[in-house]
Coordinates of N, CA and C in Angstrom, one line a residue:
M257 N 0.8 -1.2 0.0 CA 0.0 0.0 0.0 C 0.9 1.2 0.0
K258 N 0.7 2.1 -1.0 CA 1.5 3.3 -1.1 C 0.7 4.5 -0.4
I259 N 1.4 5.1 0.5 CA 0.8 6.2 1.3 C 1.4 7.5 0.7
S260 N 0.5 8.4 0.3 CA 0.9 9.6 -0.3 C 1.6 10.6 0.7
K261 N 2.4 11.5 0.1 CA 3.1 12.5 0.9 C 2.1 13.4 1.6
K262 N 1.0 13.7 0.9 CA -0.1 14.5 1.5 C -0.6 13.9 2.8
V263 N -0.8 12.6 2.8 CA -1.3 12.0 4.1 C -0.3 12.0 5.2
W264 N 1.0 11.8 4.8 CA 2.0 11.9 5.8 C 2.1 13.3 6.4
F265 N 2.1 14.3 5.5 CA 2.3 15.7 6.0 C 1.1 16.1 6.8
D266 N -0.1 15.8 6.3 CA -1.3 16.1 7.1 C -1.3 15.5 8.5
S267 N -1.0 14.2 8.5 CA -1.0 13.5 9.8 C 0.1 14.1 10.7
I268 N 1.3 14.3 10.2 CA 2.4 14.8 11.1 C 2.0 16.3 11.5
G269 N 1.5 17.1 10.6 CA 1.2 18.5 10.9 C 0.1 18.6 11.9
V270 N -1.0 17.9 11.8 CA -2.0 17.9 12.8 C -1.5 17.3 14.1
G271 N -0.8 16.3 14.0 CA -0.2 15.7 15.2 C 0.7 16.7 16.0
L272 N 1.5 17.4 15.3 CA 2.4 18.4 15.9 C 1.6 19.6 16.5
C273 N 0.6 20.0 15.7 CA -0.2 21.1 16.2 C -1.0 20.7 17.4
T274 N -1.4 19.5 17.5 CA -2.1 18.9 18.6 C -1.2 18.9 19.8
L275 N 0.0 18.5 19.6 CA 1.0 18.5 20.7 C 1.2 19.9 21.2
I276 N 1.4 20.8 20.3 CA 1.5 22.2 20.8 C 0.3 22.7 21.6
Y277 N -0.9 22.4 21.1 CA -2.1 22.8 21.8 C -2.1 22.1 23.2
S278 N -1.8 20.8 23.3 CA -1.8 20.1 24.5 C -0.8 20.7 25.5
L279 N 0.3 21.2 25.1 CA 1.3 21.9 25.9 C 0.8 23.2 26.4
I280 N 0.1 23.9 25.6 CA -0.5 25.2 26.0 C -1.6 25.0 27.0
M281 N -2.5 24.0 26.8 CA -3.7 23.9 27.6 C -3.5 22.8 28.7
T282 N -2.4 22.6 29.2 CA -2.2 21.5 30.2 C -3.0 21.8 31.5
G283 N -3.2 23.1 31.8 CA -4.0 23.5 33.0 C -5.5 23.4 32.8
G284 N -5.9 23.3 31.6 CA -7.4 23.2 31.4 C -8.0 21.9 31.7
G285 N -7.2 20.8 31.7 CA -7.8 19.5 32.0 C -8.3 18.8 30.8
L286 N -8.6 17.5 31.0 CA -9.1 16.7 29.9 C -10.4 17.1 29.3
W287 N -11.3 17.6 30.1 CA -12.6 18.0 29.5 C -12.5 19.2 28.6
M288 N -11.6 20.2 29.0 CA -11.5 21.3 28.1 C -10.7 20.9 26.8
G289 N -9.8 20.0 26.9 CA -9.2 19.5 25.7 C -10.2 18.9 24.8
S290 N -11.2 18.2 25.3 CA -12.2 17.6 24.4 C -13.0 18.7 23.7
A291 N -13.2 19.8 24.4 CA -13.9 20.9 23.7 C -13.2 21.4 22.5
A292 N -11.9 21.5 22.6 CA -11.0 21.9 21.5 C -11.2 21.0 20.3
F293 N -11.1 19.7 20.6 CA -11.2 18.7 19.5 C -12.6 18.7 18.9
I294 N -13.6 18.9 19.7 CA -15.0 19.0 19.2 C -15.1 20.2 18.3
A295 N -14.6 21.3 18.7 CA -14.7 22.6 17.9 C -13.9 22.4 16.6
V296 N -12.7 21.9 16.6 CA -11.9 21.8 15.4 C -12.5 20.7 14.5
S297 N -13.1 19.7 15.1 CA -13.7 18.6 14.3 C -14.9 19.2 13.5
Y298 N -15.7 20.0 14.2 CA -16.8 20.7 13.5 C -16.3 21.5 12.4
F299 N -15.2 22.3 12.7 CA -14.7 23.2 11.7 C -14.2 22.4 10.4
F300 N -13.5 21.3 10.7 CA -13.0 20.5 9.6 C -14.2 19.8 8.8
G301 N -15.2 19.4 9.6 CA -16.3 18.7 9.0 C -17.2 19.7 8.2
A302 N -17.2 20.9 8.5 CA -17.9 21.9 7.8 C -17.2 22.4 6.5
G303 N -16.0 21.8 6.3 CA -15.2 22.1 5.1 C -14.2 23.2 5.3
F304 N -13.9 23.5 6.5 CA -12.9 24.5 6.9 C -13.3 25.9 6.3
P305 N -14.5 26.3 6.6 CA -15.0 27.6 6.0 C -14.4 28.8 6.6
K306 N -13.2 29.2 6.1 CA -12.5 30.4 6.7 C -13.3 31.7 6.6
D307 N -14.2 31.8 5.6 CA -15.0 33.0 5.4 C -16.1 33.1 6.4
K308 N -16.4 32.0 7.2 CA -17.5 32.0 8.2 C -16.9 31.8 9.6
I309 N -15.6 32.1 9.8 CA -15.0 31.8 11.1 C -15.7 32.7 12.2
W310 N -16.0 33.9 11.9 CA -16.7 34.8 12.9 C -18.1 34.3 13.3
N311 N -18.8 33.8 12.2 CA -20.1 33.3 12.5 C -20.0 32.1 13.4
I312 N -19.0 31.2 13.1 CA -18.9 30.0 13.9 C -18.5 30.4 15.3
L313 N -17.6 31.3 15.5 CA -17.1 31.7 16.9 C -18.3 32.3 17.7
I314 N -19.1 33.2 17.0 CA -20.3 33.7 17.7 C -21.2 32.6 18.1
S315 N -21.4 31.7 17.2 CA -22.3 30.6 17.4 C -21.8 29.7 18.6
F316 N -20.5 29.5 18.6 CA -19.9 28.8 19.8 C -20.2 29.5 21.1
A317 N -20.0 30.8 21.1 CA -20.3 31.6 22.3 C -21.8 31.5 22.7
L318 N -22.7 31.6 21.7 CA -24.1 31.5 22.0 C -24.4 30.1 22.6
G319 N -23.7 29.1 22.0 CA -24.0 27.7 22.5 C -23.5 27.5 23.9
I320 N -22.4 28.1 24.3 CA -22.0 28.1 25.7 C -23.0 28.7 26.6
V321 N -23.5 29.9 26.2 CA -24.5 30.6 27.0 C -25.8 29.7 27.1
W322 N -26.2 29.1 26.0 CA -27.3 28.2 26.0 C -27.1 27.0 26.9
G323 N -25.9 26.5 27.0 CA -25.6 25.4 27.9 C -25.7 25.8 29.3
L324 N -25.3 27.0 29.6 CA -25.4 27.6 31.0 C -26.8 27.8 31.4
I325 N -27.6 28.3 30.5 CA -29.0 28.5 30.7 C -29.7 27.1 31.0
A326 N -29.5 26.2 30.1 CA -30.1 24.8 30.3 C -29.6 24.2 31.6
F327 N -28.4 24.3 31.9 CA -27.9 23.8 33.2 C -28.6 24.4 34.4
R328 N -28.8 25.7 34.3 CA -29.5 26.4 35.4 C -31.0 25.9 35.5
F329 N -31.6 25.8 34.3 CA -33.0 25.3 34.3 C -33.1 23.8 34.9
L330 N -32.1 23.0 34.6 CA -32.2 21.6 35.1 C -32.1 21.6 36.6
H331 N -31.7 22.7 37.3 CA -31.7 22.7 38.7 C -33.0 23.2 39.3
V332 N -34.0 23.5 38.5 CA -35.3 23.9 38.9 C -36.1 22.5 39.0
S333 N -36.7 22.3 40.2 CA -37.2 21.0 40.5 C -38.2 20.4 39.4
F334 N -39.1 21.2 39.0 CA -40.1 20.7 38.0 C -39.5 20.5 36.6
M335 N -38.3 21.0 36.3 CA -37.7 20.8 35.0 C -36.6 19.7 35.0
S336 N -36.3 19.2 36.2 CA -35.2 18.2 36.3 C -35.7 16.8 35.9
G337 N -36.9 16.5 35.8 CA -37.4 15.2 35.4 C -37.4 15.0 33.9
L338 N -37.8 13.9 33.5 CA -37.8 13.5 32.1 C -38.7 14.4 31.3
I339 N -39.9 14.6 31.7 CA -40.9 15.4 30.9 C -40.5 16.8 30.9
G340 N -40.2 17.4 32.1 CA -39.8 18.8 32.2 C -38.6 19.1 31.4
S341 N -37.5 18.3 31.5 CA -36.3 18.6 30.7 C -36.5 18.4 29.2
S342 N -37.4 17.4 28.9 CA -37.6 17.2 27.4 C -38.3 18.4 26.9
I343 N -39.3 19.0 27.6 CA -40.0 20.2 27.1 C -39.1 21.4 27.1
M344 N -38.2 21.5 28.1 CA -37.3 22.6 28.1 C -36.3 22.5 27.0
F345 N -35.7 21.3 26.7 CA -34.8 21.2 25.6 C -35.5 21.4 24.2
G346 N -36.7 21.0 24.1 CA -37.5 21.2 22.9 C -37.7 22.7 22.6
I347 N -38.1 23.4 23.7 CA -38.4 24.9 23.6 C -37.1 25.6 23.3
M348 N -36.0 25.3 23.9 CA -34.7 25.9 23.7 C -34.3 25.7 22.3
T349 N -34.4 24.5 21.8 CA -34.0 24.2 20.4 C -34.9 24.9 19.4
F350 N -36.2 25.0 19.7 CA -37.1 25.8 18.8 C -36.6 27.3 18.8
I351 N -36.2 27.8 20.0 CA -35.8 29.2 20.0 C -34.5 29.4 19.2
V352 N -33.6 28.5 19.3 CA -32.3 28.6 18.5 C -32.6 28.6 17.0
L353 N -33.5 27.7 16.6 CA -33.8 27.7 15.1 C -34.6 28.9 14.7
F354 N -35.5 29.3 15.6 CA -36.3 30.5 15.3 C -35.5 31.8 15.2
L355 N -34.5 31.9 16.1 CA -33.7 33.1 16.1 C -32.8 33.1 14.9
Q356 N -32.2 31.9 14.5 CA -31.3 31.8 13.4 C -32.1 32.1 12.1
G357 N -33.4 31.7 12.1 CA -34.2 32.0 10.9 C -34.7 33.4 10.7
T358 N -34.7 34.1 11.8 CA -35.3 35.5 11.8 C -34.3 36.6 12.0
I359 N -33.9 36.9 13.2 CA -33.1 38.1 13.5 C -31.6 37.8 13.7
M360 N -31.3 36.5 13.7 CA -29.8 36.1 13.9 C -29.4 35.2 12.8
K361 N -29.6 35.7 11.6 CA -29.2 34.9 10.4 C -27.7 34.6 10.3
F362 N -26.9 35.4 11.0 CA -25.5 35.2 10.9 C -25.0 34.0 11.7
T363 N -25.8 33.5 12.6 CA -25.4 32.3 13.4 C -25.5 31.0 12.5
I364 N -24.7 30.0 13.0 CA -24.7 28.7 12.3 C -25.2 27.7 13.4
V365 N -26.4 27.2 13.1 CA -27.1 26.4 14.1 C -26.3 25.1 14.5
P366 N -25.6 24.4 13.6 CA -24.9 23.2 14.1 C -23.7 23.6 15.0
A367 N -23.1 24.7 14.8 CA -22.0 25.2 15.7 C -22.6 25.6 17.1
W368 N -23.7 26.3 17.0 CA -24.4 26.6 18.3 C -24.8 25.4 19.1
L369 N -25.4 24.4 18.4 CA -25.8 23.2 19.1 C -24.7 22.3 19.6
I370 N -23.6 22.3 18.8 CA -22.4 21.6 19.3 C -21.8 22.2 20.5
A371 N -21.7 23.5 20.5 CA -21.2 24.2 21.7 C -22.1 24.0 22.9
W372 N -23.4 24.0 22.7 CA -24.4 23.8 23.7 C -24.2 22.4 24.3
G373 N -24.2 21.4 23.4 CA -24.0 20.0 23.9 C -22.7 19.8 24.6
T374 N -21.6 20.4 24.1 CA -20.3 20.3 24.7 C -20.3 20.9 26.1
T375 N -20.9 22.1 26.2 CA -21.0 22.7 27.5 C -21.8 21.8 28.5
M376 N -22.9 21.3 28.1 CA -23.7 20.4 28.9 C -23.0 19.2 29.4
L377 N -22.2 18.6 28.4 CA -21.4 17.4 28.7 C -20.4 17.7 29.8
I378 N -19.7 18.8 29.6 CA -18.6 19.1 30.6 C -19.2 19.5 31.9
L379 N -20.3 20.3 31.9 CA -20.9 20.7 33.2 C -21.4 19.5 34.0
S380 N -21.8 18.4 33.3 CA -22.4 17.3 34.0 C -21.3 16.3 34.5
N381 N -20.0 16.7 34.2 CA -18.9 15.8 34.6 C -17.9 16.4 35.5
I382 N -17.9 17.7 35.7 CA -16.9 18.3 36.6 C -17.6 19.2 37.6
T383 N -16.9 19.5 38.6 CA -17.4 20.5 39.6 C -16.8 21.9 39.2
I384 N -17.7 22.9 39.2 CA -17.3 24.2 38.8 C -17.0 25.0 40.1
H385 N -15.8 25.5 40.2 CA -15.4 26.4 41.3 C -15.5 27.8 41.0
S386 N -15.3 28.2 39.7 CA -15.4 29.6 39.3 C -16.1 29.6 37.9
W387 N -17.3 30.1 37.9 CA -18.1 30.1 36.7 C -17.4 31.0 35.6
G388 N -16.9 32.1 36.0 CA -16.2 33.0 35.0 C -15.0 32.3 34.4
L389 N -14.2 31.7 35.2 CA -13.1 31.0 34.7 C -13.5 29.8 33.9
F390 N -14.5 29.1 34.2 CA -15.0 28.0 33.4 C -15.4 28.4 32.0
V391 N -16.2 29.5 31.9 CA -16.6 30.0 30.6 C -15.4 30.5 29.8
F392 N -14.5 31.2 30.4 CA -13.3 31.6 29.8 C -12.5 30.4 29.2
Q393 N -12.2 29.4 30.1 CA -11.5 28.3 29.7 C -12.1 27.5 28.5
L394 N -13.4 27.4 28.6 CA -14.2 26.6 27.6 C -14.1 27.3 26.3
Y395 N -14.4 28.6 26.2 CA -14.3 29.3 25.0 C -12.9 29.4 24.4
L396 N -11.9 29.7 25.3 CA -10.5 29.7 24.9 C -10.1 28.4 24.3
S397 N -10.6 27.3 24.9 CA -10.2 26.0 24.4 C -10.8 25.8 23.0
M398 N -12.0 26.2 22.8 CA -12.6 26.1 21.5 C -11.8 26.9 20.5
L399 N -11.5 28.2 20.9 CA -10.7 29.0 20.0 C -9.3 28.4 19.7
L400 N -8.7 27.9 20.7 CA -7.3 27.4 20.5 C -7.4 26.1 19.6
G401 N -8.5 25.3 19.8 CA -8.7 24.2 18.9 C -8.7 24.5 17.5
I402 N -9.5 25.6 17.2 CA -9.6 26.0 15.8 C -8.4 26.6 15.3
F403 N -7.8 27.5 16.1 CA -6.6 28.3 15.6 C -5.3 27.6 15.7
V404 N -5.1 26.8 16.8 CA -3.8 26.1 16.9 C -3.8 24.8 16.2
I405 N -4.9 24.0 16.4 CA -4.9 22.7 15.7 C -5.3 22.9 14.2
G406 N -6.4 23.7 14.0 CA -6.9 23.8 12.6 C -6.1 24.7 11.7
Y407 N -6.1 26.0 12.1 CA -5.4 27.0 11.2 C -3.9 26.8 11.1
A408 N -3.3 26.4 12.2 CA -1.8 26.3 12.2 C -1.4 25.1 11.3
S409 N -2.1 24.0 11.4 CA -1.8 22.9 10.5 C -2.1 23.2 9.1
D410 N -3.2 23.9 8.9 CA -3.6 24.2 7.5 C -2.7 25.2 6.8
R411 N -2.1 26.1 7.6 CA -1.2 27.1 7.0 C 0.2 26.6 6.7
T412 N 0.7 25.6 7.5 CA 2.0 25.1 7.3 C 2.1 23.9 6.4
I413 N 1.2 23.0 6.4 CA 1.3 21.8 5.7 C 1.2 22.0 4.2
P414 N 0.2 22.8 3.7 CA 0.1 22.9 2.2 C 1.4 23.4 1.6
L415 N 2.1 24.3 2.3 CA 3.3 24.9 1.7 C 4.4 23.8 1.5
R416 N 4.5 22.9 2.5 CA 5.5 21.8 2.4 C 5.1 20.8 1.3
V417 N 3.8 20.5 1.2 CA 3.3 19.6 0.2 C 3.5 20.2 -1.2
D418 N 3.3 21.5 -1.3 CA 3.4 22.2 -2.5 C 4.9 22.2 -3.0
T419 N 5.8 22.4 -2.1 CA 7.2 22.3 -2.4 C 7.6 21.0 -2.9
L420 N 7.1 19.9 -2.3 CA 7.5 18.6 -2.7 C 6.9 18.2 -4.0
N421 N 5.6 18.6 -4.3 CA 4.9 18.1 -5.4 C 5.0 19.1 -6.6
N422 N 5.5 20.3 -6.4 CA 5.6 21.4 -7.4 C 4.2 21.6 -8.0
K423 N 3.2 21.7 -7.1 CA 1.8 22.0 -7.5 C 1.4 23.3 -6.8
S424 N 0.3 23.9 -7.3 CA -0.2 25.1 -6.6 C -0.8 24.7 -5.3
V425 N -0.8 25.6 -4.3 CA -1.4 25.3 -3.0 C -2.9 25.2 -3.2
N426 N -3.5 24.2 -2.6 CA -4.9 24.0 -2.6 C -5.6 25.1 -1.8
P427 N -6.4 25.9 -2.5 CA -7.0 27.1 -1.8 C -8.0 26.7 -0.7
R428 N -8.4 25.5 -0.7 CA -9.4 25.1 0.4 C -8.6 24.5 1.6
G429 N -7.3 24.4 1.5 CA -6.5 23.9 2.6 C -6.1 22.4 2.4
C430 N -5.3 21.9 3.2 CA -4.7 20.6 3.0 C -5.7 19.5 3.4
F431 N -6.8 19.8 4.1 CA -7.7 18.8 4.5 C -8.8 18.5 3.4
A432 N -8.9 19.3 2.4 CA -9.9 19.1 1.4 C -9.4 18.0 0.5
L433 N -10.2 17.0 0.3 CA -9.8 15.8 -0.5 C -10.3 15.9 -1.9

């Protein structure tokens, strides 16, 4: 089986950028690291849309706020059961889609929902000592995931592959197949 140079460089580049990210975020813990990987995975899965980066980052921020609101509602006794929480999640999801379809067209619903789910997942697994620090670490982790793992590997790898193959740099980045 012949493995292309592109696969080698993509793998090495993302691996090195992940190593750098891990060294930067050692204080954030395992859960915050997962937020970075979820964020950059969404970004890669969406086709690495560099022209929509601000829309995605705003949607991530709104998703974190939505996760905090949902977490707070789940501590209200009549909303903590199966029926109450199901109704609450249904209404909140309706509001997200309604807002995106009307006055907040700049948002990207999948990014909003992914950040919401990530926030809920992390909140259900760790004890929060400082809410401000938690929100800061979570959003910073998502930003670093996109910029350190995503952008850094995308900016460095195509140039090396281009030099080896004497081809023009792929304008969509090295992850576009």
